[in-house]
Tab-separated table of C-alpha atoms and ligand atoms in Angstrom:
chain	number	residue	atom	x	y	z
C	368	MET	CA	100.523	71.193	109.106
C	369	LYS	CA	99.535	74.541	107.780
C	370	LEU	CA	101.963	77.516	108.232
C	371	PHE	CA	101.041	81.286	107.970
C	372	THR	CA	103.226	84.238	108.465
C	373	GLY	CA	103.098	87.939	107.713
C	374	LEU	CA	105.633	90.626	107.359
C	375	GLN	CA	105.291	94.449	107.653
C	376	PRO	CA	106.606	96.031	104.599
C	377	SER	CA	108.970	98.512	106.453
C	378	GLY	CA	112.196	99.174	104.536
C	379	ALA	CA	115.599	97.682	104.116
C	380	LEU	CA	116.433	94.514	105.821
C	381	HIS	CA	119.601	93.802	107.849
C	382	ILE	CA	121.592	90.561	108.781
C	383	GLY	CA	119.677	90.388	111.944
C	384	ASN	CA	116.421	90.150	110.123
C	385	TYR	CA	117.789	87.482	107.830
C	386	ILE	CA	119.095	85.198	110.579
C	387	GLY	CA	116.242	85.781	112.910
C	388	ALA	CA	113.275	85.823	110.588
C	389	LEU	CA	113.900	85.462	106.865
C	390	LYS	CA	116.090	82.377	106.763
C	391	PRO	CA	114.017	80.201	109.085
C	392	ALA	CA	110.829	81.454	107.539
C	393	VAL	CA	112.314	80.330	104.271
C	394	GLU	CA	113.211	76.918	105.594
C	395	MET	CA	109.881	76.318	107.344
C	396	CYS	CA	108.010	77.181	103.986
C	397	LYS	CA	110.116	74.483	102.191
C	398	GLU	CA	108.970	71.903	104.640
C	399	HIS	CA	105.270	72.843	105.157
C	400	GLU	CA	102.332	74.099	103.254
C	401	GLY	CA	102.841	77.698	103.679
C	402	MET	CA	101.305	81.278	103.181
C	403	LEU	CA	103.394	84.484	103.299
C	404	MET	CA	101.498	87.675	103.467
C	405	VAL	CA	102.738	91.267	103.026
C	406	ALA	CA	100.806	92.942	105.642
C	407	ASP	CA	100.053	96.312	103.847
C	408	TYR	CA	96.876	97.309	105.720
C	409	HIS	CA	98.917	96.853	108.961
C	410	ALA	CA	101.606	99.080	107.573
C	411	LEU	CA	98.821	101.857	107.105
C	412	THR	CA	98.733	102.151	110.761
C	413	THR	CA	101.973	104.211	110.500
C	414	LEU	CA	102.713	104.925	106.892
C	415	ARG	CA	101.160	108.035	105.194
C	416	GLU	CA	103.328	107.960	102.053
C	417	PRO	CA	101.770	106.169	99.034
C	418	ALA	CA	104.986	105.919	96.977
C	419	GLU	CA	106.870	104.692	100.058
C	420	LEU	CA	104.223	102.023	100.871
C	421	ARG	CA	104.134	100.862	97.198
C	422	ALA	CA	108.090	100.616	96.984
C	423	ASN	CA	108.000	98.831	100.412
C	424	ILE	CA	105.469	96.253	99.292
C	425	ILE	CA	107.391	95.444	96.030
C	426	ASN	CA	110.781	95.420	97.860
C	427	ALA	CA	109.712	93.155	100.845
C	428	THR	CA	108.278	90.581	98.513
C	429	ARG	CA	111.382	90.683	96.397
C	430	ASP	CA	113.592	90.119	99.519
C	431	TYR	CA	111.677	87.067	100.488
C	432	LEU	CA	111.787	85.681	96.835
C	433	ALA	CA	115.563	86.378	96.776
C	434	ALA	CA	116.000	84.534	100.044
C	435	GLY	CA	114.364	81.401	98.662
C	436	ILE	CA	110.682	81.432	98.914
C	437	ASP	CA	109.066	79.357	95.997
C	438	PRO	CA	105.969	81.141	94.935
C	439	ASP	CA	104.835	78.055	93.253
C	440	LYS	CA	104.691	76.216	96.662
C	441	THR	CA	104.159	79.067	99.068
C	442	VAL	CA	101.207	81.248	98.569
C	443	VAL	CA	102.696	84.782	98.441
C	444	PHE	CA	100.248	87.550	98.460
C	445	LYS	CA	99.247	91.071	100.039
C	446	GLN	CA	96.685	91.564	102.637
C	447	SER	CA	94.838	94.323	100.754
C	448	ASP	CA	94.321	92.016	97.968
C	449	VAL	CA	91.947	89.768	100.090
C	450	PRO	CA	89.159	91.904	101.518
C	451	GLU	CA	87.989	88.949	103.693
C	452	HIS	CA	90.685	89.931	106.077
C	453	THR	CA	89.278	93.283	107.095
C	454	GLU	CA	85.810	91.894	106.932
C	455	LEU	CA	86.625	89.107	109.434
C	456	ALA	CA	88.574	91.685	111.492
C	457	TRP	CA	85.448	93.715	111.876
C	458	ILE	CA	83.491	90.642	113.035
C	459	PHE	CA	86.152	89.946	115.660
C	460	GLN	CA	86.217	93.544	116.858
C	461	CYS	CA	82.377	93.189	117.583
C	462	LEU	CA	83.242	90.191	119.797
C	463	VAL	CA	86.131	91.598	121.846
C	464	THR	CA	85.944	94.275	124.532
C	465	VAL	CA	87.926	97.761	124.637
C	466	PRO	CA	89.765	96.628	127.922
C	467	PHE	CA	90.910	93.414	126.138
C	468	LEU	CA	92.386	95.314	123.298
C	469	GLU	CA	93.849	97.917	125.766
C	470	LEU	CA	96.275	95.060	126.981
C	471	SER	CA	98.110	95.066	123.635
C	472	HIS	CA	101.785	95.870	124.062
C	473	ALA	CA	101.987	97.780	120.652
C	474	TYR	CA	99.063	100.081	121.860
C	475	LYS	CA	100.286	100.319	125.403
C	476	ASP	CA	103.795	101.374	124.241
C	477	LYS	CA	102.420	104.116	121.924
C	478	VAL	CA	100.079	105.561	124.642
C	479	GLY	CA	102.915	105.132	127.249
C	480	LYS	CA	105.121	107.509	125.217
C	481	GLY	CA	102.408	110.047	125.352
C	482	LEU	CA	101.564	109.550	121.673
C	483	GLU	CA	98.083	109.355	120.250
C	484	ALA	CA	97.104	105.983	118.716
C	485	ASN	CA	94.854	105.617	115.864
C	486	ALA	CA	91.926	103.263	115.892
C	487	GLY	CA	93.620	100.975	113.401
C	488	LEU	CA	96.537	100.441	115.736
C	489	PHE	CA	94.132	99.774	118.686
C	490	ALA	CA	92.310	97.121	116.580
C	491	TYR	CA	95.714	95.745	114.987
C	492	PRO	CA	95.406	92.486	116.929
C	493	MET	CA	92.027	91.591	115.380
C	494	LEU	CA	93.272	92.175	111.741
C	495	MET	CA	96.210	90.032	112.479
C	496	ALA	CA	93.754	87.335	114.170
C	497	ALA	CA	91.776	87.460	110.959
C	498	ASP	CA	94.822	87.054	108.615
C	499	ILE	CA	95.794	83.902	110.635
C	500	LEU	CA	92.442	82.179	111.310
C	501	LEU	CA	91.027	82.532	107.876
C	502	TYR	CA	93.314	79.828	106.611
C	503	ASN	CA	92.871	77.233	109.338
C	504	THR	CA	96.482	77.825	110.303
C	505	ASP	CA	98.330	75.600	112.702
C	506	ILE	CA	101.745	77.320	113.059
C	507	VAL	CA	102.583	80.994	112.938
C	508	PRO	CA	106.401	81.589	112.633
C	509	VAL	CA	107.083	84.949	114.112
C	510	GLY	CA	109.635	87.034	116.134
C	511	ALA	CA	109.146	87.135	119.896
C	512	ASP	CA	107.551	90.640	119.795
C	513	GLN	CA	104.668	89.219	118.096
C	514	ARG	CA	103.817	86.485	120.665
C	515	GLN	CA	101.009	88.372	122.067
C	516	HIS	CA	99.468	88.945	118.694
C	517	VAL	CA	99.162	85.281	118.276
C	518	GLU	CA	97.719	84.806	121.646
C	519	TYR	CA	95.091	87.349	120.651
C	520	ALA	CA	94.314	85.152	117.648
C	521	ARG	CA	93.701	82.334	119.748
C	522	GLU	CA	91.491	84.293	121.943
C	523	ALA	CA	89.520	85.492	118.926
C	524	ALA	CA	89.015	82.091	117.784
C	525	ALA	CA	87.920	80.794	121.182
C	526	LYS	CA	85.433	83.787	121.399
C	527	PHE	CA	83.897	83.180	118.077
C	528	ASN	CA	83.680	79.452	118.518
C	529	LYS	CA	81.857	79.875	121.805
C	530	ALA	CA	79.570	82.373	120.398
C	531	PHE	CA	78.723	80.745	116.966
C	532	GLY	CA	79.819	77.192	117.065
C	533	ASP	CA	83.127	75.546	116.225
C	534	THR	CA	84.665	77.316	113.229
C	535	PHE	CA	88.223	78.279	113.808
C	536	LYS	CA	91.393	76.490	114.679
C	537	GLU	CA	93.440	77.825	117.518
C	538	PRO	CA	97.097	78.465	116.099
C	539	LYS	CA	100.359	78.216	117.849
C	540	GLU	CA	103.162	80.592	117.494
C	541	ARG	CA	106.791	79.367	116.620
C	542	ILE	CA	109.072	81.916	118.044
C	543	LEU	CA	111.866	82.366	115.618
C	544	ASP	CA	114.386	84.748	117.127
C	545	ALA	CA	114.827	82.447	120.121
C	546	ILE	CA	117.320	80.682	117.603
C	547	ALA	CA	119.715	83.608	117.597
C	548	ILE	CA	119.843	87.224	118.608
C	549	VAL	CA	122.248	88.806	116.155
C	550	PRO	CA	124.298	91.614	117.698
C	551	GLY	CA	124.899	94.807	115.832
C	552	THR	CA	128.202	96.494	115.074
C	553	ASP	CA	128.078	98.033	118.681
C	554	GLY	CA	127.527	94.717	120.376
C	555	LYS	CA	123.884	95.464	121.276
C	556	LYS	CA	120.980	93.736	119.503
C	557	MET	CA	121.144	94.638	115.785
C	558	SER	CA	118.126	96.917	114.995
C	559	LYS	CA	117.259	99.493	112.421
C	560	SER	CA	116.353	101.642	115.361
C	561	TYR	CA	119.929	101.614	116.877
C	562	GLY	CA	121.780	102.426	113.593
C	563	ASN	CA	124.181	99.377	114.270
C	564	THR	CA	123.129	97.255	111.408
C	565	ILE	CA	124.883	95.382	108.565
C	566	PRO	CA	122.606	95.688	105.489
C	567	LEU	CA	121.610	92.299	103.982
C	568	PHE	CA	121.119	93.438	100.410
C	569	GLY	CA	123.697	96.086	100.433
C	570	THR	CA	126.617	96.247	98.141
C	571	LYS	CA	129.831	94.336	99.071
C	572	ASP	CA	131.280	97.877	99.928
C	573	GLU	CA	128.387	98.735	102.243
C	574	ILE	CA	128.579	95.410	104.042
C	575	ALA	CA	132.383	95.922	104.263
C	576	LYS	CA	131.928	99.313	105.727
C	577	ALA	CA	129.482	98.083	108.374
C	578	VAL	CA	131.771	95.101	109.386
C	579	MET	CA	134.870	97.312	109.655
C	580	SER	CA	132.867	99.648	112.038
C	581	ILE	CA	132.235	96.714	114.447
C	582	VAL	CA	133.435	97.825	117.737
C	583	THR	CA	136.191	95.667	119.162
C	584	ASP	CA	137.511	95.492	122.693
C	585	SER	CA	141.273	96.467	122.398
C	586	ASN	CA	142.196	94.465	125.585
C	587	ALA	CA	140.950	91.125	124.053
C	588	GLU	CA	143.022	89.303	121.565
C	589	SER	CA	139.934	87.895	120.139
C	590	PRO	CA	137.348	90.452	119.138
C	591	THR	CA	134.139	89.231	120.632
C	592	ASN	CA	131.665	91.147	118.669
C	593	VAL	CA	133.191	90.024	115.407
C	594	TYR	CA	133.232	86.572	116.623
C	595	ALA	CA	129.669	86.651	117.612
C	596	ILE	CA	128.541	87.665	114.115
C	597	HIS	CA	130.996	85.275	112.353
C	598	ALA	CA	129.591	82.393	114.406
C	599	LEU	CA	126.372	82.759	112.636
C	600	PHE	CA	128.069	82.081	109.312
C	601	ARG	CA	130.741	79.579	110.162
C	602	ASP	CA	131.208	76.596	112.494
C	603	GLY	CA	133.081	76.626	115.820
C	604	ASP	CA	135.895	74.494	114.828
C	605	TYR	CA	136.673	76.535	111.806
C	606	LEU	CA	136.381	79.862	113.587
C	607	GLY	CA	138.547	78.469	116.629
C	608	GLU	CA	141.439	77.829	114.205
C	609	LEU	CA	140.915	81.071	112.430
C	610	TYR	CA	140.833	83.317	115.552
C	611	LYS	CA	143.767	81.438	117.142
C	612	THR	CA	146.102	81.851	114.128
C	613	ASN	CA	145.121	85.597	113.843
C	614	LYS	CA	145.216	86.614	117.449
C	615	GLY	CA	144.968	90.436	117.596
C	616	LYS	CA	144.689	90.801	113.835
C	617	TYR	CA	141.408	92.516	113.918
C	618	LYS	CA	141.606	93.592	110.245
C	619	VAL	CA	142.333	90.166	108.922
C	620	LEU	CA	139.412	88.694	111.109
C	621	LYS	CA	136.878	91.339	109.850
C	622	GLU	CA	138.021	90.858	106.198
C	623	ALA	CA	137.270	86.965	106.592
C	624	LEU	CA	133.980	88.072	108.093
C	625	ILE	CA	133.167	90.181	105.104
C	626	GLU	CA	133.901	87.223	102.683
C	627	ASP	CA	131.834	84.806	104.713
C	628	ILE	CA	128.803	87.184	104.661
C	629	GLU	CA	129.455	87.914	101.030
C	630	ALA	CA	129.322	84.105	100.270
C	631	VAL	CA	125.802	83.974	101.694
C	632	VAL	CA	124.549	87.218	100.368
C	633	ALA	CA	126.004	87.444	96.873
C	634	PRO	CA	123.748	84.710	95.466
C	635	MET	CA	120.658	86.237	96.875
C	636	ARG	CA	121.731	89.754	95.934
C	637	GLU	CA	122.139	88.266	92.357
C	638	ARG	CA	118.798	86.749	92.397
C	639	ARG	CA	117.142	89.841	93.816
C	640	ASP	CA	118.774	91.934	91.023
C	641	VAL	CA	117.095	90.033	88.336
C	642	ILE	CA	113.420	90.051	89.869
C	643	THR	CA	111.458	92.733	88.117
C	644	ASP	CA	108.583	94.810	89.546
C	645	GLU	CA	106.429	93.315	86.988
C	646	GLU	CA	107.250	89.813	88.076
C	647	VAL	CA	106.688	90.723	91.705
C	648	LYS	CA	103.295	92.074	90.868
C	649	GLN	CA	102.368	88.870	88.938
C	650	ILE	CA	103.348	86.725	91.747
C	651	LEU	CA	101.312	88.747	94.269
C	652	THR	CA	98.302	88.763	91.834
C	653	HIS	CA	98.463	84.919	91.496
C	654	GLY	CA	98.917	84.489	95.153
C	655	ALA	CA	95.989	86.716	95.832
C	656	GLU	CA	93.721	84.507	93.692
C	657	ARG	CA	94.895	81.382	95.506
C	658	ALA	CA	94.501	83.180	99.005
C	659	ARG	CA	91.004	84.573	98.030
C	660	ALA	CA	89.591	81.167	96.952
C	661	ARG	CA	90.426	79.915	100.471
C	662	ALA	CA	89.287	82.995	102.392
C	663	SER	CA	86.024	83.431	100.695
C	664	ALA	CA	85.079	79.680	101.329
C	665	LYS	CA	85.832	80.254	105.035
C	666	MET	CA	83.881	83.658	105.039
C	667	ALA	CA	80.856	81.995	103.450
C	668	ASP	CA	80.785	79.683	106.355
C	669	VAL	CA	81.276	82.691	108.998
C	670	ARG	CA	78.571	84.747	107.292
C	671	GLN	CA	76.177	81.852	107.584
C	672	LYS	CA	77.132	81.132	111.109
C	673	ILE	CA	76.728	84.852	112.378
C	674	GLY	CA	73.394	85.335	110.507
C	675	VAL	CA	74.104	87.890	107.785
C	676	ALA	CA	73.737	85.343	105.117
C	677	LEU	CA	70.088	85.096	104.408
I	932	ADP	P1	114.242	96.017	113.787
I	932	ADP	O1	114.744	95.658	115.317
I	932	ADP	O2	115.370	96.249	112.945
I	932	ADP	O3	113.219	96.987	113.764
I	932	ADP	P2	112.075	94.176	113.184
I	932	ADP	O4	111.514	94.614	114.492
I	932	ADP	O5	111.431	94.844	111.941
I	932	ADP	O6	113.743	94.771	113.338
I	932	ADP	O7	112.175	92.835	112.933
I	932	ADP	C1	111.724	92.004	111.999
I	932	ADP	C2	111.923	90.545	112.302
I	932	ADP	O8	113.428	90.277	112.415
I	932	ADP	C3	111.452	90.011	113.601
I	932	ADP	O9	111.017	88.624	113.375
I	932	ADP	C4	112.655	89.913	114.588
I	932	ADP	O10	112.452	88.922	115.349
I	932	ADP	C5	113.865	89.683	113.577
I	932	ADP	N1	115.060	90.354	114.121
I	932	ADP	C6	115.320	91.669	114.051
I	932	ADP	N2	116.373	92.030	114.640
I	932	ADP	C7	117.016	90.935	114.988
I	932	ADP	C8	118.317	90.492	115.480
I	932	ADP	N3	119.191	91.272	115.991
I	932	ADP	N4	118.475	89.180	115.797
I	932	ADP	C9	117.595	88.260	115.362
I	932	ADP	N5	116.330	88.517	114.719
I	932	ADP	C10	116.148	89.740	114.528
I	933	LIG	N1	102.371	91.987	112.776
I	933	LIG	C1	103.495	91.409	112.264
I	933	LIG	C2	104.779	92.092	112.346
I	933	LIG	O1	104.845	93.340	112.557
I	933	LIG	C3	103.085	91.139	110.684
I	933	LIG	C4	101.931	90.365	110.636
I	933	LIG	C5	100.614	90.632	110.327
I	933	LIG	C6	101.657	88.829	110.864
I	933	LIG	N2	99.785	89.644	110.021
I	933	LIG	C7	100.401	88.476	110.483
I	933	LIG	C8	102.758	87.905	111.211
I	933	LIG	C9	99.861	87.168	110.571
I	933	LIG	C10	102.192	86.655	111.332
I	933	LIG	C11	100.817	86.246	111.079
I	933	LIG	O2	105.845	91.489	112.259
């Protein structure tokens, strides 16, 4: 089974990203033949700062390597290094209609807020379809917010196959965050847009500060918000005992949570600290060579089928 996933290089990760996306993606890549792509051209639909984009690409790759992606097994590369992605996206754009793309949630949200969407954002689902379909992908592990994009990829495959003959496999999504929605320090879904995050690769002090700020219900003897996050790191029996013997002792329970997060994060942080920019660049270059070999073979077939190869 072939697995393909992508991530937008969009800044520092939090514990929610780790539990909901990073950890399950790393586990799936251990089990299956996988490709992991840094979607830098997708990021260009919103970013205008070259230095920031460059740093985000390096850091996002480093985060995934630190979390356990093995670059010898999984092909790790960035989108812009494989021009076949944008090439195939163009071909798909010529097959779909404007009203079809107008149904995209990401596009509708932007327009709904009264903002002007660029044409790149409008065509975003066709670039993502190209990412996925170029590699005969079976499974696409993604967050629930990306479900529609995988549907678009299936539709693009079907439209192409109907017009030019059987070429692309229709992929299936595997929704990752159905496993757990991690609550933030205020009890709402942890999200960088709500400012309620516990940083994944922060220092121990930064993690401690965030945990200490978790809002607790002073009427309850067991702090629900602390417990909900703790349950992602320890089993129920252990926690039942811990929370029973420390009834009402919120500080003790928060300190225990800090240690339990630290036990998971510290080894990753240590790995992350020793991965140099140079190593990341080498891994991406090597990944791009492997990805490109596959993508160019697929595109040779596509060019033949649509009639541009003479
Ligand atoms: P944010 O909400 O902080 O902007 P993103 O939308 O960038 O996070 O999410 C990146 C990935 O992390 C997605 O796959 C998403 O499903 C997952 N994710 C984000 N927040 C959480 C959370 N609180 N619980 C579980 N998964 C999450
Ligand atoms: N759009 C995805 C996101 O914002 C990132 C992405 C780009 C992706 N191409 C992909 C995910 C292909 C899975 C497969 O999270």
